[in-house]
Structure formats: C-alpha cells, structure tokens
Amino acid sequence: MSPDRSPETAVDPIISVRDLTKSYGRGENSVQAVDDISFDINSGTVVGILGQNGAGKTSTIKMMLGLVTPTSGEIQIAGSDVLAETHEVYQDVGAMLEGARNTYWRLTVRENLDFFASLNGIDPKNVRSHHEALIERYGLKEKANVPIRDLSRGMKQKVSLICTLARQTGVVFLDEPTLGLDVETSLDLQQEIRHLAEEESMTILLSSHNMDMVEAVCDRIIILHEGHVIADNRIENLVEVFQTQMYQITVEPPVSEPLKDRLGKRYSTKSWCKIGGKVQFEVLPSSGDDFYNFVNELQQEDIELVSIRSLEPDLENIFLEMTNKTSLTENQNGGQQ
C-alpha cells in the first residue's frame, strides 16, 4: 500500500451519504436493511464497502445508484441529489454490478463500447484509440468483433469492466470485479484501479469478497453489519489495531466437537483442519490475558500443544473479528446495537 495516500476528510466530498435508512415491508414483517448510516467519500480515492450477506451492503450500493429508494436520508454525488437529479448523477457515475447483465449480449465488444460511451454524449469516433487500448489491455483484441453471448464468463466480465470505463465518469462502482478473472488479469486490474484513482482522480467504490484485492487497492474500508457501519477507517489503521492477535495453533488429536465449539465461542477459533496427523486451527484472542487463558484451557483438557505461530493480520481476519465481536455484543444486549 502506498504510504502517501491521504486520509479521508469531509472537505468537499464527491459522495455524501446522510442518515440513510432502508426498510422493506411494513409492520411486524418489516426488515430494517440499513439503519441511519452516514459517511463521506473524497474524489480520487478507492473505498471498499464490505459486509456479510444481510449486512445491508447491497441495499446501500443500490440506493447510492438510485436503483432503490431510501426510506429516509439523503445521498449526493458530485453535488447532485441521487433521487431528485438522477439524470445528472448518471452523467458522473458508472457501475458494474455482480450478476447483472452489464452489457448487451447481441452486440459485439466494440459495439458495446461505442454504445456505453455514447450514453455520456461521447462520440465513439473521437475515442476510438481509447477503446482499442482498453480492448488490448484486457486481452480482448481477438474477440473484439464477437457478440458478448459467445464469450466465456471471464471475458464477459472483462467486457463489463471496460464498458464501465468507456463512459469516462468521475465515479465508478465495481461489484465483484474479479469474478471469473484469471490471476494475472486480476493483478492487472488492481494496477488499473490504482492508476485511475492516482493519475485520473477517479473515485472508485469497490465491493468484493476478494479480501487480498480490497487490501491491495483500497485507501479505506467501510464495514457494514446488520444495517450499521461498524468500521470506517484506513486499512493500515485497522491492521494496527489487530497486530499480533492472530495465531496458528497445532495440537495432537483428538479434539472433541464440544471443545471446538466452546473454543470457537470464547476465543474466535476458525479454519480447523488435519495436517500430517495433527490438528491445526487459528485463534483470535481479544487480549494477551485471553490468549493465556486459551492455552491454559487446552492444558486442562489434556490437549498437547505442538506449535504456536504468530500470524500477520490481514483484512479478512479483521473483517471476521469485527463482525463476530459485533454479533456477540448484540446477542448479549438482546439484539440492540
């Protein structure tokens, strides 16, 4: 991660979300998907929006794109109200959504690029070299005149991406952009995202289960859990909070299922597996004392320790730890945030 990325501030944000709420249904059957969230995003930054299924992430993104009407709250993008000035907003925003048909499958790759550029009033003839560069960069040159429906899943994903970029908007939403991409293309995409933010001042909102990519490209992450923002910070700051709290434990078998469940609830254990006749798992103690209590509990259960290895924290560990802690607090408080 580049050390010179400036932290987010609320000075002239290109995206402003205020008191955003979304409920589905009415009365006793209503579901509160998003509960009074607010945040600002500055121009030229890459922000990851993360959340487990049911966290409110999809509803939040769709409201920001004007695809779902909020129950209450306001969203502004590039100075325009998303609900009242939708046409103006769409001139500044591009989006690539997971599982959606982001392209026209009967059109060829080149025809799709021309069409999506024209949506923003761009004459395709004036940006032909730019389109050819996008086609070349993503390895689609030999398929440029092939209808999208005849392409592989990975190629369809690439076309969706370059059609989003062809509109040349200042803000881009990318939902699972690496889905179906090979490793090399995924790495190229990471470089492209950083280039667009740093050299072209593009603002990119990224939603992905690929935590390695999120950690590599994002300046900041917003974590949603059950409709609330539970974290909004630069990634390096979050990593510092969890420094040296992750351990890989190897023990001699057997380890009973009741003991696994008990350790999981008390110490956030995960990734249980058998390797070379040994039992291996990871543990996320909340403090040094908690770790010593964990070791003592293993000894009391006559579990023989083979090795303990400290692991470097990563975004996936942080994400799981924060959501697990929030869920535990809510259960202890009777479901209240």
Tab-separated table of C-alpha atoms in Angstrom:
chain	number	residue	atom	x	y	z
A	1	MET	CA	0.000	0.000	0.000
A	2	SER	CA	1.331	3.387	-0.945
A	3	PRO	CA	2.395	5.388	2.162
A	4	ASP	CA	1.430	8.761	0.708
A	5	ARG	CA	-2.304	8.163	0.414
A	6	SER	CA	-4.013	10.938	2.354
A	7	PRO	CA	-6.714	10.063	4.906
A	8	GLU	CA	-10.363	10.723	4.146
A	9	THR	CA	-11.801	14.033	5.243
A	10	ALA	CA	-15.234	15.603	4.855
A	11	VAL	CA	-13.925	18.583	2.847
A	12	ASP	CA	-15.899	18.891	-0.397
A	13	PRO	CA	-16.678	15.161	-0.670
A	14	ILE	CA	-17.703	13.876	-4.084
A	15	ILE	CA	-20.087	11.436	-2.353
A	16	SER	CA	-22.082	12.317	0.735
A	17	VAL	CA	-24.442	9.895	2.483
A	18	ARG	CA	-26.524	11.296	5.338
A	19	ASP	CA	-28.815	9.427	7.761
A	20	LEU	CA	-29.556	6.730	5.189
A	21	THR	CA	-32.229	4.202	6.172
A	22	LYS	CA	-33.992	1.463	4.253
A	23	SER	CA	-36.820	-0.756	5.467
A	24	TYR	CA	-38.544	-3.461	3.447
A	25	GLY	CA	-42.128	-4.415	4.227
A	26	ARG	CA	-44.470	-2.962	6.815
A	27	GLY	CA	-45.498	-3.577	10.391
A	28	GLU	CA	-44.302	-6.698	12.168
A	29	ASN	CA	-42.964	-8.153	8.922
A	30	SER	CA	-40.746	-5.164	8.110
A	31	VAL	CA	-36.991	-5.662	7.807
A	32	GLN	CA	-34.543	-2.861	8.569
A	33	ALA	CA	-31.813	-3.415	5.981
A	34	VAL	CA	-29.957	-0.124	6.526
A	35	ASP	CA	-30.224	1.827	9.767
A	36	ASP	CA	-29.248	5.513	9.791
A	37	ILE	CA	-25.763	5.403	8.239
A	38	SER	CA	-23.662	8.398	7.180
A	39	PHE	CA	-20.280	8.803	5.500
A	40	ASP	CA	-18.381	10.999	3.023
A	41	ILE	CA	-16.030	9.927	0.234
A	42	ASN	CA	-13.428	12.200	-1.331
A	43	SER	CA	-12.536	12.430	-5.002
A	44	GLY	CA	-9.678	10.260	-6.249
A	45	THR	CA	-9.948	7.626	-3.509
A	46	VAL	CA	-10.692	3.906	-3.581
A	47	VAL	CA	-13.128	2.848	-0.880
A	48	GLY	CA	-14.153	-0.717	-0.110
A	49	ILE	CA	-17.699	-1.325	1.081
A	50	LEU	CA	-17.771	-4.685	2.849
A	51	GLY	CA	-20.396	-6.734	4.623
A	52	GLN	CA	-21.622	-10.272	5.041
A	53	ASN	CA	-24.881	-11.422	3.484
A	54	GLY	CA	-27.694	-9.445	5.088
A	55	ALA	CA	-25.391	-6.660	6.292
A	56	GLY	CA	-27.127	-4.001	4.189
A	57	LYS	CA	-24.280	-3.637	1.698
A	58	THR	CA	-26.288	-4.351	-1.448
A	59	SER	CA	-29.152	-2.094	-0.360
A	60	THR	CA	-26.698	0.715	0.377
A	61	ILE	CA	-24.987	0.430	-3.007
A	62	LYS	CA	-28.301	0.271	-4.891
A	63	MET	CA	-29.592	3.339	-3.039
A	64	MET	CA	-26.408	5.217	-3.910
A	65	LEU	CA	-27.007	4.309	-7.560
A	66	GLY	CA	-30.643	5.378	-7.454
A	67	LEU	CA	-31.857	1.817	-8.080
A	68	VAL	CA	-33.602	1.544	-4.698
A	69	THR	CA	-35.496	4.369	-2.984
A	70	PRO	CA	-34.389	5.052	0.620
A	71	THR	CA	-36.941	5.045	3.408
A	72	SER	CA	-35.207	8.201	4.636
A	73	GLY	CA	-31.921	10.031	4.281
A	74	GLU	CA	-30.020	11.853	1.549
A	75	ILE	CA	-27.345	10.903	-0.988
A	76	GLN	CA	-25.389	13.383	-3.075
A	77	ILE	CA	-22.870	12.529	-5.779
A	78	ALA	CA	-20.833	15.274	-7.449
A	79	GLY	CA	-23.170	17.870	-5.953
A	80	SER	CA	-26.382	16.310	-7.309
A	81	ASP	CA	-29.154	14.659	-5.322
A	82	VAL	CA	-29.388	11.000	-6.347
A	83	LEU	CA	-33.197	10.916	-6.111
A	84	ALA	CA	-34.119	14.391	-7.354
A	85	GLU	CA	-31.419	14.754	-10.015
A	86	THR	CA	-30.932	11.191	-11.206
A	87	HIS	CA	-30.084	12.138	-14.804
A	88	GLU	CA	-27.314	14.499	-13.675
A	89	VAL	CA	-25.928	11.854	-11.320
A	90	TYR	CA	-25.767	9.245	-14.083
A	91	GLN	CA	-23.553	11.554	-16.117
A	92	ASP	CA	-20.969	11.271	-13.331
A	93	VAL	CA	-21.423	7.645	-12.270
A	94	GLY	CA	-20.613	4.303	-13.871
A	95	ALA	CA	-21.347	0.902	-12.365
A	96	MET	CA	-20.522	-2.730	-12.896
A	97	LEU	CA	-22.890	-4.890	-10.844
A	98	GLU	CA	-22.427	-8.524	-9.859
A	99	GLY	CA	-24.763	-10.972	-11.556
A	100	ALA	CA	-26.313	-8.272	-13.724
A	101	ARG	CA	-26.203	-8.013	-17.490
A	102	ASN	CA	-23.882	-5.061	-17.659
A	103	THR	CA	-23.611	-5.358	-21.455
A	104	TYR	CA	-25.823	-6.102	-24.452
A	105	TRP	CA	-25.135	-9.718	-25.369
A	106	ARG	CA	-26.239	-9.452	-29.003
A	107	LEU	CA	-23.721	-6.665	-29.642
A	108	THR	CA	-20.006	-7.215	-30.178
A	109	VAL	CA	-17.314	-5.998	-27.806
A	110	ARG	CA	-16.609	-2.888	-29.920
A	111	GLU	CA	-20.305	-2.150	-30.381
A	112	ASN	CA	-20.845	-2.291	-26.625
A	113	LEU	CA	-18.001	0.140	-26.023
A	114	ASP	CA	-19.424	2.543	-28.594
A	115	PHE	CA	-22.902	2.294	-27.116
A	116	PHE	CA	-21.902	2.921	-23.491
A	117	ALA	CA	-19.618	5.801	-24.440
A	118	SER	CA	-22.465	7.396	-26.386
A	119	LEU	CA	-24.676	7.266	-23.279
A	120	ASN	CA	-22.490	10.023	-21.848
A	121	GLY	CA	-22.566	12.064	-25.051
A	122	ILE	CA	-19.166	10.807	-26.196
A	123	ASP	CA	-18.773	10.345	-29.949
A	124	PRO	CA	-17.185	6.879	-30.343
A	125	LYS	CA	-15.229	8.102	-33.348
A	126	ASN	CA	-13.377	10.580	-31.136
A	127	VAL	CA	-12.311	7.948	-28.599
A	128	ARG	CA	-11.529	5.044	-30.917
A	129	SER	CA	-7.894	4.828	-29.774
A	130	HIS	CA	-9.005	4.779	-26.143
A	131	HIS	CA	-11.418	1.917	-26.825
A	132	GLU	CA	-8.793	-0.058	-28.729
A	133	ALA	CA	-6.386	0.437	-25.813
A	134	LEU	CA	-8.983	-0.969	-23.399
A	135	ILE	CA	-9.608	-3.953	-25.674
A	136	GLU	CA	-5.870	-4.590	-25.952
A	137	ARG	CA	-5.197	-4.132	-22.241
A	138	TYR	CA	-7.724	-6.775	-21.228
A	139	GLY	CA	-6.781	-9.333	-23.859
A	140	LEU	CA	-9.918	-8.990	-25.971
A	141	LYS	CA	-8.386	-7.998	-29.306
A	142	GLU	CA	-9.157	-11.312	-31.000
A	143	LYS	CA	-12.739	-11.191	-29.679
A	144	ALA	CA	-13.454	-7.531	-30.437
A	145	ASN	CA	-15.986	-8.349	-33.170
A	146	VAL	CA	-17.595	-11.294	-31.391
A	147	PRO	CA	-21.072	-10.951	-29.790
A	148	ILE	CA	-20.906	-10.957	-26.000
A	149	ARG	CA	-23.177	-14.007	-25.731
A	150	ASP	CA	-20.473	-16.111	-27.418
A	151	LEU	CA	-17.737	-15.199	-24.927
A	152	SER	CA	-16.615	-17.085	-21.834
A	153	ARG	CA	-17.667	-15.939	-18.379
A	154	GLY	CA	-14.284	-14.368	-17.697
A	155	MET	CA	-14.318	-12.466	-20.990
A	156	LYS	CA	-17.855	-11.237	-20.336
A	157	GLN	CA	-16.596	-9.876	-17.011
A	158	LYS	CA	-13.757	-8.069	-18.761
A	159	VAL	CA	-16.148	-6.517	-21.281
A	160	SER	CA	-18.427	-5.349	-18.464
A	161	LEU	CA	-15.460	-3.631	-16.879
A	162	ILE	CA	-14.186	-1.863	-19.992
A	163	CYS	CA	-17.720	-0.733	-20.901
A	164	THR	CA	-17.945	0.875	-17.456
A	165	LEU	CA	-14.630	2.638	-18.043
A	166	ALA	CA	-15.648	3.674	-21.574
A	167	ARG	CA	-18.229	6.080	-20.142
A	168	GLN	CA	-15.349	8.109	-18.574
A	169	THR	CA	-17.253	9.028	-15.428
A	170	GLY	CA	-15.670	10.501	-12.322
A	171	VAL	CA	-17.216	7.897	-10.010
A	172	VAL	CA	-17.291	4.137	-10.612
A	173	PHE	CA	-18.944	1.372	-8.593
A	174	LEU	CA	-17.307	-2.050	-9.036
A	175	ASP	CA	-19.182	-5.002	-7.539
A	176	GLU	CA	-17.076	-8.192	-7.510
A	177	PRO	CA	-14.922	-7.021	-10.453
A	178	THR	CA	-12.524	-10.003	-10.306
A	179	LEU	CA	-15.278	-12.617	-10.577
A	180	GLY	CA	-14.324	-15.002	-13.376
A	181	LEU	CA	-10.942	-13.362	-13.997
A	182	ASP	CA	-7.665	-15.284	-14.009
A	183	VAL	CA	-4.947	-14.367	-11.512
A	184	GLU	CA	-2.866	-12.362	-13.980
A	185	THR	CA	-5.827	-10.288	-15.150
A	186	SER	CA	-6.902	-9.711	-11.529
A	187	LEU	CA	-3.458	-8.323	-10.723
A	188	ASP	CA	-3.591	-6.115	-13.817
A	189	LEU	CA	-6.986	-4.845	-12.653
A	190	GLN	CA	-5.513	-3.896	-9.284
A	191	GLN	CA	-2.889	-1.765	-11.026
A	192	GLU	CA	-5.553	-0.243	-13.257
A	193	ILE	CA	-7.708	0.751	-10.269
A	194	ARG	CA	-4.787	2.468	-8.549
A	195	HIS	CA	-3.861	4.223	-11.805
A	196	LEU	CA	-7.402	5.518	-12.285
A	197	ALA	CA	-7.501	6.884	-8.739
A	198	GLU	CA	-3.999	8.339	-8.563
A	199	GLU	CA	-3.461	9.585	-12.120
A	200	GLU	CA	-7.017	10.359	-13.271
A	201	SER	CA	-8.587	11.296	-9.902
A	202	MET	CA	-11.361	8.753	-10.378
A	203	THR	CA	-13.355	7.798	-7.288
A	204	ILE	CA	-13.912	4.042	-7.052
A	205	LEU	CA	-16.255	2.219	-4.697
A	206	LEU	CA	-15.322	-1.442	-4.546
A	207	SER	CA	-17.364	-4.315	-3.183
A	208	SER	CA	-15.687	-7.704	-3.232
A	209	HIS	CA	-15.152	-10.949	-1.336
A	210	ASN	CA	-11.574	-10.934	-2.634
A	211	MET	CA	-10.008	-9.532	0.524
A	212	ASP	CA	-6.484	-9.601	-0.897
A	213	MET	CA	-7.583	-7.291	-3.686
A	214	VAL	CA	-9.505	-4.989	-1.341
A	215	GLU	CA	-6.466	-4.697	0.911
A	216	ALA	CA	-4.172	-4.063	-2.056
A	217	VAL	CA	-6.144	-1.292	-3.763
A	218	CYS	CA	-8.347	0.460	-1.197
A	219	ASP	CA	-7.406	3.588	0.709
A	220	ARG	CA	-10.190	2.997	3.184
A	221	ILE	CA	-12.910	0.499	4.024
A	222	ILE	CA	-16.429	0.824	5.350
A	223	ILE	CA	-17.714	-2.337	7.039
A	224	LEU	CA	-21.467	-2.814	7.384
A	225	HIS	CA	-23.075	-5.231	9.826
A	226	GLU	CA	-26.832	-5.673	10.223
A	227	GLY	CA	-27.517	-2.281	8.707
A	228	HIS	CA	-24.957	-0.325	10.737
A	229	VAL	CA	-21.484	0.992	9.965
A	230	ILE	CA	-19.225	-0.833	12.436
A	231	ALA	CA	-15.912	0.350	10.954
A	232	ASP	CA	-14.859	3.248	8.724
A	233	ASN	CA	-11.121	3.702	8.585
A	234	ARG	CA	-7.938	3.405	6.570
A	235	ILE	CA	-6.864	-0.215	6.222
A	236	GLU	CA	-3.464	0.319	7.819
A	237	ASN	CA	-5.115	1.762	10.914
A	238	LEU	CA	-7.330	-1.294	11.253
A	239	VAL	CA	-4.373	-3.632	10.802
A	240	GLU	CA	-2.502	-1.836	13.603
A	241	VAL	CA	-5.409	-2.452	15.974
A	242	PHE	CA	-5.199	-6.203	15.450
A	243	GLN	CA	-1.423	-6.515	15.322
A	244	THR	CA	-0.041	-9.826	16.769
A	245	GLN	CA	-3.505	-11.057	17.824
A	246	MET	CA	-3.729	-13.855	15.278
A	247	TYR	CA	-2.144	-17.250	15.997
A	248	GLN	CA	-1.908	-20.565	14.208
A	249	ILE	CA	-2.155	-23.456	16.654
A	250	THR	CA	-1.109	-27.061	16.029
A	251	VAL	CA	-2.094	-29.751	18.546
A	252	GLU	CA	-2.138	-33.514	18.869
A	253	PRO	CA	-5.507	-35.160	18.202
A	254	PRO	CA	-8.157	-35.865	19.221
A	255	VAL	CA	-10.114	-32.655	19.774
A	256	SER	CA	-13.792	-33.220	20.524
A	257	GLU	CA	-16.547	-31.306	18.741
A	258	PRO	CA	-17.895	-29.831	22.036
A	259	LEU	CA	-14.427	-28.475	22.802
A	260	LYS	CA	-14.156	-26.972	19.299
A	261	ASP	CA	-17.497	-25.245	19.783
A	262	ARG	CA	-16.513	-23.926	23.199
A	263	LEU	CA	-13.168	-22.609	21.993
A	264	GLY	CA	-14.846	-21.015	18.971
A	265	LYS	CA	-17.294	-19.078	21.131
A	266	ARG	CA	-14.727	-17.973	23.706
A	267	TYR	CA	-11.672	-17.271	21.552
A	268	SER	CA	-12.876	-16.912	17.932
A	269	THR	CA	-11.185	-20.025	16.567
A	270	LYS	CA	-11.550	-20.928	12.884
A	271	SER	CA	-10.038	-22.902	9.967
A	272	TRP	CA	-9.897	-26.260	11.769
A	273	CYS	CA	-8.166	-28.926	9.689
A	274	LYS	CA	-5.988	-32.043	9.903
A	275	ILE	CA	-2.425	-31.787	8.560
A	276	GLY	CA	0.065	-34.642	8.797
A	277	GLY	CA	-1.885	-36.365	11.563
A	278	LYS	CA	-2.050	-33.157	13.613
A	279	VAL	CA	-4.968	-30.793	14.236
A	280	GLN	CA	-4.402	-27.204	13.128
A	281	PHE	CA	-6.558	-24.097	13.580
A	282	GLU	CA	-6.370	-20.319	14.047
A	283	VAL	CA	-7.305	-18.294	17.092
A	284	LEU	CA	-8.129	-14.612	17.543
A	285	PRO	CA	-7.824	-13.818	21.273
A	286	SER	CA	-9.032	-10.365	22.305
A	287	SER	CA	-6.011	-9.718	24.569
A	288	GLY	CA	-2.788	-11.183	25.889
A	289	ASP	CA	-4.569	-12.453	29.011
A	290	ASP	CA	-7.224	-14.009	26.819
A	291	PHE	CA	-4.531	-15.911	24.925
A	292	TYR	CA	-3.016	-17.253	28.146
A	293	ASN	CA	-6.483	-18.354	29.280
A	294	PHE	CA	-6.865	-20.122	25.952
A	295	VAL	CA	-3.560	-22.016	26.401
A	296	ASN	CA	-4.488	-22.931	29.985
A	297	GLU	CA	-7.826	-24.295	28.815
A	298	LEU	CA	-6.079	-26.527	26.275
A	299	GLN	CA	-3.811	-27.862	29.007
A	300	GLN	CA	-6.749	-28.508	31.336
A	301	GLU	CA	-8.350	-30.551	28.561
A	302	ASP	CA	-5.100	-32.561	28.196
A	303	ILE	CA	-4.611	-31.260	24.644
A	304	GLU	CA	-0.921	-31.470	23.727
A	305	LEU	CA	0.406	-28.335	22.032
A	306	VAL	CA	2.734	-28.984	19.107
A	307	SER	CA	3.366	-25.403	17.970
A	308	ILE	CA	2.129	-21.813	18.223
A	309	ARG	CA	2.830	-19.418	15.354
A	310	SER	CA	2.030	-15.731	15.302
A	311	LEU	CA	0.341	-14.652	12.045
A	312	GLU	CA	0.388	-11.284	10.388
A	313	PRO	CA	-3.114	-9.785	10.422
A	314	ASP	CA	-4.890	-9.281	7.127
A	315	LEU	CA	-8.140	-7.667	6.125
A	316	GLU	CA	-10.075	-10.946	6.158
A	317	ASN	CA	-9.113	-11.600	9.775
A	318	ILE	CA	-10.032	-8.047	10.729
A	319	PHE	CA	-13.376	-8.287	8.947
A	320	LEU	CA	-14.290	-11.557	10.650
A	321	GLU	CA	-13.123	-10.359	14.056
A	322	MET	CA	-15.113	-7.124	13.910
A	323	THR	CA	-18.328	-8.749	12.693
A	324	ASN	CA	-18.026	-11.587	15.212
A	325	LYS	CA	-17.481	-9.144	18.067
A	326	THR	CA	-20.425	-7.020	16.975
A	327	SER	CA	-22.695	-10.075	16.753
A	328	LEU	CA	-21.608	-11.192	20.222
A	329	THR	CA	-22.298	-7.737	21.703
A	330	GLU	CA	-25.736	-7.610	20.079
A	331	ASN	CA	-26.625	-11.054	21.474
A	332	GLN	CA	-25.521	-10.014	24.969
A	333	ASN	CA	-27.595	-6.824	24.721
A	334	GLY	CA	-30.714	-8.570	23.474
A	335	GLY	CA	-30.112	-7.690	19.813
A	336	GLN	CA	-29.532	-3.976	20.332
A	337	GLN	CA	-26.719	-2.234	18.515
